[in-house]
Coordinates of C-alpha atoms and ligand atoms in Angstrom, one line a residue:
M215 CA -14.7 41.6 16.1
E216 CA -11.8 40.2 18.1
N217 CA -8.4 41.6 17.2
Q218 CA -6.5 38.5 16.0
S219 CA -3.3 40.3 15.2
N220 CA -2.3 40.3 18.9
Q221 CA -1.8 36.5 18.7
D222 CA 1.7 36.0 20.2
R223 CA 2.0 32.3 19.4
I224 CA 2.4 30.5 16.1
I225 CA -0.4 28.2 15.1
I226 CA 0.8 25.0 13.4
F227 CA -1.5 23.8 10.7
D228 CA -0.5 20.4 9.5
T229 CA -1.5 19.4 6.0
T230 CA 0.5 16.1 5.7
L231 CA -2.8 14.2 5.2
R232 CA -4.1 16.6 2.5
D233 CA -1.3 18.4 0.5
G234 CA 1.3 15.9 1.7
E235 CA -0.7 12.9 0.6
Q236 CA -1.0 14.5 -2.9
C237 CA 2.5 13.6 -3.9
P238 CA 2.9 10.5 -6.2
G239 CA 3.0 7.2 -4.3
A240 CA 2.2 8.7 -0.9
T241 CA -1.4 7.5 -0.9
L242 CA -2.5 6.3 2.5
N243 CA -5.5 4.1 3.4
V244 CA -7.9 5.2 6.1
D245 CA -6.3 3.2 8.9
E246 CA -2.9 4.7 8.1
K247 CA -4.4 8.2 8.0
L248 CA -5.9 7.7 11.4
L249 CA -2.6 6.5 12.8
I250 CA -0.8 9.6 11.5
A251 CA -3.6 11.9 12.7
R252 CA -3.3 10.4 16.2
Q253 CA 0.4 11.0 16.2
L254 CA -0.1 14.6 14.9
A255 CA -2.4 15.2 17.9
R256 CA 0.3 13.8 20.2
L257 CA 2.9 16.1 18.5
G258 CA 0.6 19.0 19.4
V259 CA -0.4 20.5 16.1
D260 CA -3.2 23.0 16.4
V261 CA -5.0 22.1 13.2
I262 CA -5.0 18.9 11.2
E263 CA -6.1 19.3 7.5
A264 CA -7.4 15.8 7.3
G265 CA -8.2 15.7 3.6
F266 CA -10.4 16.9 0.8
A267 CA -13.8 15.4 1.7
F268 CA -15.4 15.9 -1.7
A269 CA -12.5 14.4 -3.6
S270 CA -13.5 10.7 -3.2
P271 CA -15.6 8.5 -0.9
G272 CA -12.2 7.4 0.6
D273 CA -11.2 10.9 1.4
F274 CA -14.7 11.7 2.9
D275 CA -14.4 8.6 5.1
A276 CA -10.9 9.5 6.3
V277 CA -11.9 13.1 7.2
K278 CA -15.0 11.8 9.1
K279 CA -13.1 9.1 11.0
I280 CA -10.3 11.5 12.0
A281 CA -13.0 14.0 13.1
Q282 CA -14.6 11.2 15.1
T283 CA -11.5 9.9 16.8
V284 CA -9.0 12.8 17.0
G285 CA -11.4 15.8 16.9
T286 CA -12.0 15.6 20.7
E287 CA -12.5 18.4 23.1
D288 CA -8.8 18.6 24.0
G289 CA -7.7 17.5 20.5
P290 CA -6.7 19.7 17.5
V291 CA -9.1 21.5 15.1
I292 CA -10.0 19.1 12.3
C293 CA -10.2 20.8 8.9
S294 CA -11.3 19.7 5.4
L295 CA -10.3 21.4 2.2
A296 CA -13.1 22.4 -0.2
R297 CA -13.1 24.3 -3.5
A298 CA -15.2 27.4 -3.6
I299 CA -18.1 25.3 -4.8
K300 CA -21.3 24.5 -2.8
E301 CA -21.0 20.7 -3.2
D302 CA -17.5 20.7 -1.9
I303 CA -18.3 22.9 1.1
K304 CA -21.3 20.8 1.9
A305 CA -19.3 17.5 1.8
A306 CA -16.6 19.1 4.0
A307 CA -19.2 20.2 6.6
E308 CA -20.8 16.8 6.6
A309 CA -17.5 14.9 7.1
L310 CA -16.5 17.3 9.8
K311 CA -19.7 17.0 11.9
P312 CA -18.2 14.6 14.5
A313 CA -15.4 17.0 15.4
V314 CA -15.7 19.1 18.5
K315 CA -13.6 21.8 16.7
A316 CA -14.0 21.9 13.0
R317 CA -12.8 24.1 10.1
I318 CA -13.8 24.4 6.5
H319 CA -10.9 25.6 4.3
T320 CA -12.2 26.9 1.0
F321 CA -10.1 28.2 -1.8
I322 CA -10.2 29.7 -5.3
S323 CA -7.4 30.9 -7.6
T324 CA -6.8 34.7 -7.8
S325 CA -3.7 35.1 -10.0
D326 CA -4.3 36.3 -13.6
I327 CA -2.6 33.3 -15.1
H328 CA -5.0 30.9 -13.2
L329 CA -8.0 33.1 -13.9
Q330 CA -7.3 33.2 -17.6
Y331 CA -6.2 29.7 -18.3
Q332 CA -7.6 27.5 -15.5
L333 CA -10.8 29.1 -14.3
K334 CA -11.7 31.2 -17.4
K335 CA -13.3 33.8 -15.1
S336 CA -12.9 37.5 -14.6
R337 CA -11.5 39.1 -11.5
S338 CA -14.9 40.4 -10.5
E339 CA -16.5 37.0 -10.9
V340 CA -13.9 35.4 -8.7
L341 CA -14.3 38.1 -6.1
A342 CA -18.1 37.4 -6.0
I343 CA -17.5 33.6 -5.7
A344 CA -15.0 34.0 -2.9
E345 CA -17.4 36.2 -0.9
E346 CA -20.4 34.0 -1.6
M347 CA -18.6 30.7 -0.8
V348 CA -17.0 32.0 2.4
A349 CA -20.5 33.0 3.6
Y350 CA -21.9 29.6 2.6
A351 CA -19.1 27.9 4.6
K352 CA -19.9 30.2 7.5
S353 CA -23.5 29.0 7.5
F354 CA -22.1 25.6 8.6
M355 CA -19.5 26.6 11.2
D356 CA -17.8 29.6 12.7
D357 CA -14.2 28.6 11.9
V358 CA -13.7 29.2 8.1
E359 CA -10.4 29.6 6.4
F360 CA -10.1 31.1 2.9
S361 CA -7.2 30.8 0.5
P362 CA -6.7 32.8 -2.7
M363 CA -4.7 30.2 -4.6
D364 CA -1.5 31.4 -6.2
A365 CA -1.6 34.5 -4.0
A366 CA 2.1 35.1 -4.3
R367 CA 1.6 35.7 -8.1
T368 CA -1.6 37.7 -7.6
E369 CA -1.6 41.4 -8.3
P370 CA -1.5 42.8 -4.7
E371 CA -4.3 45.4 -5.0
Y372 CA -6.7 42.7 -6.3
L373 CA -5.5 40.3 -3.5
Y374 CA -6.3 43.0 -0.9
Q375 CA -9.8 43.3 -2.2
V376 CA -10.4 39.6 -2.2
L377 CA -9.1 39.2 1.3
E378 CA -11.2 42.1 2.6
R379 CA -14.4 40.7 1.1
A380 CA -13.6 37.2 2.4
I381 CA -13.0 38.5 5.9
A382 CA -16.2 40.5 5.7
A383 CA -18.1 37.4 4.7
G384 CA -16.8 35.5 7.8
A385 CA -13.3 34.1 7.1
T386 CA -11.5 33.8 10.4
T387 CA -8.2 32.8 8.9
I388 CA -6.9 34.0 5.6
N389 CA -4.2 31.9 4.0
I390 CA -1.6 33.2 1.6
P391 CA -0.3 30.4 -0.6
D392 CA 2.8 30.4 -2.7
T393 CA 1.3 27.6 -4.7
V394 CA 4.2 27.3 -7.2
G395 CA 7.1 27.9 -4.8
Y396 CA 8.2 31.0 -6.7
T397 CA 8.5 33.8 -4.3
T398 CA 11.7 34.8 -2.3
P399 CA 11.7 35.3 1.5
T400 CA 12.0 39.1 1.2
E401 CA 9.2 39.3 -1.3
F402 CA 7.0 37.1 0.7
G403 CA 7.6 39.1 3.9
D404 CA 6.7 42.3 2.0
L405 CA 3.6 40.7 0.7
I406 CA 2.4 39.8 4.3
R407 CA 3.3 43.3 5.4
G408 CA 1.4 44.8 2.5
I409 CA -1.7 42.7 3.5
K410 CA -1.5 43.9 7.1
E411 CA -1.2 47.5 5.9
N412 CA -3.8 47.5 3.1
V413 CA -6.6 45.2 4.1
P414 CA -8.8 47.3 6.4
N415 CA -10.4 44.5 8.4
I416 CA -7.2 42.3 8.6
D417 CA -7.2 42.5 12.4
S418 CA -10.3 40.3 12.4
A419 CA -8.5 37.3 10.9
I420 CA -5.4 35.3 11.5
I421 CA -2.9 35.5 8.6
A422 CA -1.7 32.1 7.6
V423 CA 0.9 31.1 5.0
H424 CA 1.2 28.0 2.8
G425 CA 4.0 27.3 0.4
H426 CA 5.8 24.9 -1.8
N427 CA 9.5 24.2 -2.0
D428 CA 10.2 24.3 -5.7
L429 CA 13.2 26.6 -5.2
G430 CA 14.0 25.3 -1.8
M431 CA 12.9 28.6 -0.1
A432 CA 9.6 27.6 1.5
V433 CA 10.8 27.5 5.2
A434 CA 12.8 30.8 4.8
C435 CA 9.7 32.4 3.2
F436 CA 7.5 31.4 6.1
L437 CA 10.0 32.7 8.7
E438 CA 10.0 36.1 6.9
A439 CA 6.2 36.0 6.9
V440 CA 6.2 35.4 10.7
K441 CA 8.4 38.5 11.1
N442 CA 5.8 40.5 9.1
G443 CA 2.6 39.3 10.9
A444 CA 1.8 35.7 9.8
R445 CA 0.6 33.7 12.7
Q446 CA -0.4 30.3 11.2
L447 CA 2.1 28.1 9.3
E448 CA 0.8 25.4 7.0
C449 CA 3.3 22.6 6.7
T450 CA 3.9 18.9 6.4
I451 CA 6.0 16.3 8.2
N452 CA 9.3 15.8 6.3
G453 CA 8.1 18.5 3.9
I454 CA 6.3 16.0 1.7
G455 CA 3.8 17.3 -0.8
E456 CA 3.2 18.2 -4.5
R457 CA 6.4 18.3 -6.6
A458 CA 9.3 19.5 -4.3
G459 CA 7.0 19.3 -1.4
N460 CA 5.6 21.8 1.2
A461 CA 7.4 23.7 4.0
A462 CA 8.6 21.2 6.5
L463 CA 7.0 21.3 10.0
E464 CA 10.1 20.1 11.8
E465 CA 12.3 22.7 10.3
L466 CA 9.9 25.6 11.0
V467 CA 9.2 24.4 14.6
M468 CA 12.9 23.9 15.4
A469 CA 13.9 27.2 13.8
L470 CA 11.3 29.0 15.9
H471 CA 12.5 27.1 19.0
V472 CA 16.3 27.3 18.6
R473 CA 16.1 30.9 17.5
R474 CA 13.3 32.0 19.8
Q475 CA 15.2 34.9 21.1
Y476 CA 15.5 36.2 17.6
F477 CA 11.8 35.8 16.8
N478 CA 10.3 36.8 20.2
P479 CA 10.2 40.5 19.5
Y480 CA 8.4 40.0 16.3
L481 CA 5.6 38.4 18.3
G482 CA 5.6 41.2 20.8
R483 CA 7.5 39.2 23.5
A484 CA 10.5 40.1 25.5
A485 CA 13.6 38.9 23.6
D486 CA 14.8 36.6 26.4
S487 CA 11.4 35.0 26.9
E488 CA 11.7 31.2 27.2
A489 CA 8.1 30.5 26.5
P490 CA 7.7 28.3 23.5
L491 CA 6.5 29.9 20.3
T492 CA 4.5 26.9 19.2
N493 CA 2.4 24.2 21.0
I494 CA 4.5 21.4 19.5
D495 CA 6.0 18.8 21.8
T496 CA 9.4 18.7 20.0
R497 CA 10.2 15.3 21.5
Q498 CA 7.6 13.7 19.2
I499 CA 9.2 15.1 16.0
Y500 CA 11.5 12.2 15.2
K501 CA 8.9 9.6 15.8
T502 CA 6.3 11.4 13.7
S503 CA 8.8 11.7 10.9
R504 CA 9.5 8.0 10.9
L505 CA 5.9 7.1 11.0
V506 CA 5.1 9.3 8.0
S507 CA 8.1 8.1 6.1
N508 CA 7.2 4.4 6.7
L509 CA 3.6 4.7 5.9
T510 CA 3.9 6.9 2.8
G511 CA 7.1 5.3 1.5
M512 CA 8.6 8.7 1.1
L513 CA 12.2 8.3 2.3
V514 CA 13.9 11.1 4.3
Q515 CA 17.2 12.1 2.6
P516 CA 20.1 11.5 5.0
N517 CA 21.2 15.2 5.1
K518 CA 17.6 16.5 5.6
A519 CA 17.6 19.2 8.4
I520 CA 16.4 18.0 11.8
V521 CA 15.2 14.5 10.9
G522 CA 17.8 13.2 8.4
A523 CA 20.0 10.3 9.5
N524 CA 23.0 12.5 9.4
A525 CA 21.4 15.6 11.0
F526 CA 23.2 15.0 14.3
A527 CA 26.1 12.9 13.2
H528 CA 29.6 14.4 13.4
E529 CA 32.0 12.7 10.9
S530 CA 35.0 15.0 10.8
G531 CA 37.7 14.5 13.4
I532 CA 37.8 18.3 14.3
H533 CA 34.0 18.3 14.9
Q534 CA 34.1 15.1 16.9
D535 CA 36.9 16.5 19.0
G536 CA 35.0 19.7 19.6
V537 CA 31.8 18.0 20.5
L538 CA 33.5 15.7 23.0
K539 CA 35.0 18.7 24.7
N540 CA 31.8 20.8 24.7
K541 CA 28.7 19.9 22.7
L542 CA 28.0 23.5 21.9
T543 CA 31.1 23.8 19.8
Y544 CA 29.3 22.2 16.8
E545 CA 25.8 21.5 18.0
I546 CA 23.0 24.2 18.0
M547 CA 20.4 21.8 19.4
D548 CA 20.4 18.6 21.4
A549 CA 19.2 15.5 19.6
T550 CA 17.0 14.6 22.6
L551 CA 14.9 17.7 21.8
I552 CA 13.4 15.9 18.8
G553 CA 13.2 12.6 20.7
L554 CA 16.1 11.1 18.8
T555 CA 18.0 9.5 21.7
D556 CA 14.9 8.2 23.4
N557 CA 15.9 4.8 22.0
Q558 CA 15.8 2.9 25.3
I559 CA 16.3 -0.8 25.6
V560 CA 12.9 -1.7 26.9
L561 CA 12.1 -5.3 26.4
G562 CA 13.8 -8.7 25.9
K563 CA 13.2 -12.3 25.3
H564 CA 11.4 -12.8 28.6
S565 CA 9.0 -9.9 28.3
G566 CA 5.4 -10.9 28.1
R567 CA 2.4 -9.9 26.2
N568 CA 1.4 -7.3 28.8
A569 CA 4.7 -5.5 28.8
F570 CA 4.7 -5.5 25.0
R571 CA 1.1 -4.1 24.8
T572 CA 1.8 -1.5 27.5
R573 CA 5.0 -0.2 25.9
L574 CA 3.3 0.0 22.5
K575 CA 0.5 1.9 24.1
E576 CA 3.0 4.3 25.7
L577 CA 4.6 4.7 22.2
G578 CA 1.1 5.7 20.9
F579 CA 0.1 2.5 19.0
E580 CA -3.5 1.5 19.5
M581 CA -3.9 -1.9 17.9
S582 CA -6.8 -4.2 17.5
E583 CA -6.5 -7.6 19.3
T584 CA -5.7 -9.3 16.0
E585 CA -3.0 -6.8 15.1
L586 CA -1.5 -7.0 18.6
N587 CA -1.4 -10.9 18.4
K588 CA 0.4 -10.8 15.1
A589 CA 2.8 -8.1 16.3
F590 CA 3.5 -10.0 19.4
L591 CA 4.5 -13.1 17.4
K592 CA 6.9 -10.9 15.4
F593 CA 8.3 -9.5 18.6
K594 CA 8.9 -13.0 20.0
D595 CA 10.6 -14.0 16.8
L596 CA 12.8 -10.9 17.0
A597 CA 13.6 -11.4 20.7
D598 CA 14.9 -14.9 19.8
K599 CA 17.3 -13.4 17.4
K600 CA 18.2 -10.2 19.2
K601 CA 18.8 -10.0 23.0
E602 CA 17.7 -6.4 23.5
I603 CA 14.6 -4.9 21.9
S604 CA 14.5 -1.1 21.8
D605 CA 11.7 1.4 21.2
W606 CA 12.8 1.7 17.6
D607 CA 12.5 -2.0 17.1
L608 CA 9.0 -1.9 18.6
E609 CA 8.0 1.0 16.4
A610 CA 9.3 -0.9 13.3
I611 CA 7.2 -4.0 14.3
A612 CA 4.1 -2.0 15.0
N613 CA 4.3 0.1 11.9
D614 CA 4.9 -3.0 9.9
E615 CA 1.8 -4.6 11.3
M616 CA -0.4 -1.5 10.8
Q617 CA 0.7 -1.2 7.2
S618 CA -0.1 -4.7 6.2
S619 CA -3.7 -4.4 7.4
E620 CA -5.0 -4.1 3.9
E621 CA -4.1 -7.6 3.0
I622 CA -5.2 -9.0 -0.4
F623 CA -2.3 -11.2 -1.2
R624 CA -0.5 -12.7 1.8
L625 CA 3.2 -13.8 1.7
E626 CA 3.2 -17.4 3.0
L627 CA 6.8 -18.4 2.0
V628 CA 9.9 -17.0 0.5
Q629 CA 13.0 -19.0 -0.1
V630 CA 16.1 -18.0 -2.1
S631 CA 19.3 -19.6 -3.2
C632 CA 22.2 -17.3 -4.2
G633 CA 25.9 -16.8 -3.9
D634 CA 28.9 -16.1 -6.0
R635 CA 28.6 -19.5 -7.8
A636 CA 24.8 -19.7 -7.9
C637 CA 22.2 -18.4 -10.2
P638 CA 19.9 -16.4 -7.9
T639 CA 16.7 -18.4 -7.6
A640 CA 13.6 -17.7 -5.6
T641 CA 10.5 -19.6 -4.7
V642 CA 7.5 -17.8 -3.2
T643 CA 4.1 -18.9 -2.0
L644 CA 1.3 -16.4 -1.8
L645 CA -2.2 -16.8 -0.5
T646 CA -4.5 -15.3 -3.1
P647 CA -7.7 -13.3 -2.4
D648 CA -9.8 -16.5 -2.9
G649 CA -7.8 -18.3 -0.3
E650 CA -5.8 -20.3 -2.8
E651 CA -2.1 -21.0 -2.2
L652 CA 0.0 -20.3 -5.3
T653 CA 3.6 -21.2 -5.6
D654 CA 6.0 -20.0 -8.3
A655 CA 9.7 -19.6 -8.9
A656 CA 12.0 -17.4 -10.9
I657 CA 15.6 -16.6 -11.5
G658 CA 16.9 -13.1 -11.4
T659 CA 20.0 -10.9 -11.4
G660 CA 20.1 -11.1 -7.6
P661 CA 18.1 -12.6 -4.8
V662 CA 15.7 -9.6 -4.6
D663 CA 15.2 -9.5 -8.3
A664 CA 14.4 -13.3 -8.3
V665 CA 11.9 -12.9 -5.5
Y666 CA 10.2 -10.0 -7.3
K667 CA 10.0 -11.9 -10.5
A668 CA 8.5 -14.9 -8.7
I669 CA 5.9 -12.7 -7.0
N670 CA 5.0 -11.1 -10.3
R671 CA 4.4 -14.5 -11.8
V672 CA 1.8 -15.1 -9.1
V673 CA 0.1 -11.7 -8.9
N674 CA 0.3 -11.0 -12.6
V675 CA -0.2 -7.2 -12.6
P676 CA 2.3 -5.4 -14.8
N677 CA 4.3 -2.9 -12.9
Q678 CA 7.7 -1.2 -12.8
L679 CA 9.8 -1.0 -9.7
I680 CA 11.1 2.6 -9.5
E681 CA 12.7 2.7 -6.1
Y682 CA 14.1 0.2 -3.7
S683 CA 15.8 1.0 -0.5
V684 CA 17.0 -0.9 2.6
Q685 CA 17.9 0.8 5.9
S686 CA 18.7 -0.6 9.3
V687 CA 16.5 0.4 12.3
T688 CA 19.3 0.2 14.9
A689 CA 23.0 -0.5 14.8
G690 CA 24.4 -4.0 15.0
I691 CA 24.5 -7.1 12.9
D692 CA 21.2 -8.3 14.3
A693 CA 19.4 -5.1 13.4
I694 CA 16.0 -5.0 11.8
G695 CA 16.2 -4.1 8.1
E696 CA 13.5 -1.8 6.7
V697 CA 12.7 -2.0 3.1
T698 CA 10.8 0.7 1.3
I699 CA 9.8 0.4 -2.4
R700 CA 7.8 2.4 -4.9
L701 CA 6.4 0.9 -8.0
R702 CA 4.6 2.4 -11.0
Y703 CA 1.4 1.1 -12.6
E704 CA 0.4 3.2 -15.6
D705 CA 0.6 6.8 -14.3
R706 CA 0.2 5.9 -10.6
V707 CA 2.8 5.2 -8.0
F708 CA 2.3 2.8 -5.1
S709 CA 4.6 2.4 -2.1
G710 CA 5.3 -0.6 0.2
H711 CA 7.3 -0.9 3.4
A712 CA 8.2 -3.8 5.6
A713 CA 10.7 -4.6 8.4
N714 CA 12.4 -7.9 9.2
T715 CA 15.8 -9.0 10.4
D716 CA 16.0 -10.9 7.1
I717 CA 16.2 -8.3 4.4
I718 CA 15.0 -10.8 1.7
V719 CA 11.9 -11.4 3.7
A720 CA 11.4 -7.7 4.3
S721 CA 11.9 -7.1 0.5
A722 CA 9.3 -9.7 -0.4
Q723 CA 6.8 -8.3 2.1
A724 CA 7.3 -4.7 1.0
Y725 CA 6.7 -5.7 -2.6
V726 CA 3.5 -7.6 -1.6
N727 CA 2.4 -4.6 0.4
A728 CA 2.8 -2.3 -2.6
L729 CA 1.0 -4.8 -4.8
N730 CA -1.8 -5.0 -2.3
R731 CA -2.3 -1.3 -2.5
L732 CA -2.2 -1.5 -6.3
S733 CA -4.7 -4.3 -6.3
A734 CA -7.0 -2.4 -3.9
A735 CA -6.9 0.7 -6.1
L736 CA -7.7 -1.4 -9.2
H737 CA -10.6 -3.0 -7.3
T738 CA -12.0 0.4 -6.3
Q739 CA -11.6 1.7 -9.9
E740 CA -13.4 -1.4 -11.2
K741 CA -16.3 -1.0 -8.7
R742 CA -16.6 2.7 -9.8
E743 CA -16.7 1.8 -13.4
Q744 CA -19.6 -0.6 -12.7
L745 CA -21.7 2.1 -11.2
T746 CA -24.3 3.8 -13.2
P747 CA -23.7 7.6 -13.7
Q748 CA -26.4 8.4 -11.1
Q749 CA -24.7 6.0 -8.5
A750 CA -21.3 7.4 -9.2
Ligands
KIV1042 O1 -0.7 25.1 -2.8 C1 -1.9 25.6 -2.7 O2 -2.2 26.7 -3.1 C2 -2.9 24.8 -1.9 C3 -4.1 25.5 -1.6 C4 -5.3 24.6 -1.8 C5 -4.1 26.2 -0.3 O3 -2.6 23.7 -1.5
ZN1043 ZN1 -0.4 23.4 -1.5

């Protein structure tokens, strides 16, 4: 078999659409997943884990559509997760059929604590299942990844055995997950070295790592793993994912880029080699981060490394003085590297539909004619208020349009009256799913509260607002305001996002978007409950 350990480049495996989407409230519909998958392809990720095909018909559909549209000859490998169960693996293989390059990623727990309490199986039973299911996955395609879940807490000798058998059965990538974010960087590096030294057939597979950020060490663990032989990093945009999230793609990629001279020798390269360590087009990082944040409703903390609003801001006088004299005094990387200052003024009041469409296409937005028409109206409206329209404004308009595609309730009108002598009052009109126009009004503690109460009177689905945030897209008094909200219904969280120069309108629209997601989920649940057990 081919010796994979000579690989001198790091493979970036993005799991934003699978592990990332598993965090509460980050649920995306198929169109939104497609939009993100296209952007991930533009970013240059090597593998997109598009979902968990067996999990639900929606997941299956998303994996299949991504395989169809993004899994092209020159596109990334499209992967689906599958438990080490025949039905899961079969569903993954079926959903992946349209992809030119496809991968099944199958997993089973191997730590004693998972075996005893979760699987209720012995080590030898799990060993046999792993081997059998990898071979089964291999019967569908060549590219098979195997993960021993909770590997970081698995007894190493047993882990070596499982990995050896999985590779012998056909796994081409073996992934070492720190499922609970427990391990330290040195321990994780040692674990990878132990695997390289003790798994006899390890050179026939790529070693991948996957990890969660419960103790804030995921990225550091991965970098230590690279030094010890890991060649595939499984990560998410903005580090979103279960609990404290996954290792963040942008942090890993930029650490490997900025410190490439440090990492080069570990990959068998000359220390001063300038050749990139990953295939990522770093100038797409900021845009991808914003897209994922807008569509998932998962806000990026301002001090987040690489993509946070303050990541390149210098507040203190001493720093500003130094940067003005020579950027390198306080900056280790240029903001343009992540595409941050590509905010050109591109269009204005007199720009036509064609220029608008062309620029959106250049920015990577592929819209249907209806979406484009609606977005163009918003653009014209904005251009009337704001002289110069930048790429960021266009992205805000386009993202806003794409997100509102699943429209059940439509906001027709919102009007507020407020001020220091007035009782905040709002009137709203919504178009209901049956095409009926319903108007209601409410008072609240402030204008947004009044709007939300009025909308609730119309929609009538009990929910609790758990997060509300407003941010401006660009500087200036005429900037677009982006509102992101998250609301809870029973034990589920739904997010909504909208952009408008009027933040009350954006607030109302974001709320209606979240309620539309909630209503769509209730509708799907209702349909499922109506099915007979055989149909379900
Ligand atoms: O965290 C984990 O262990 C996972 C596996 C399915 C790879 O997500
Ligand atoms: Zn995970």
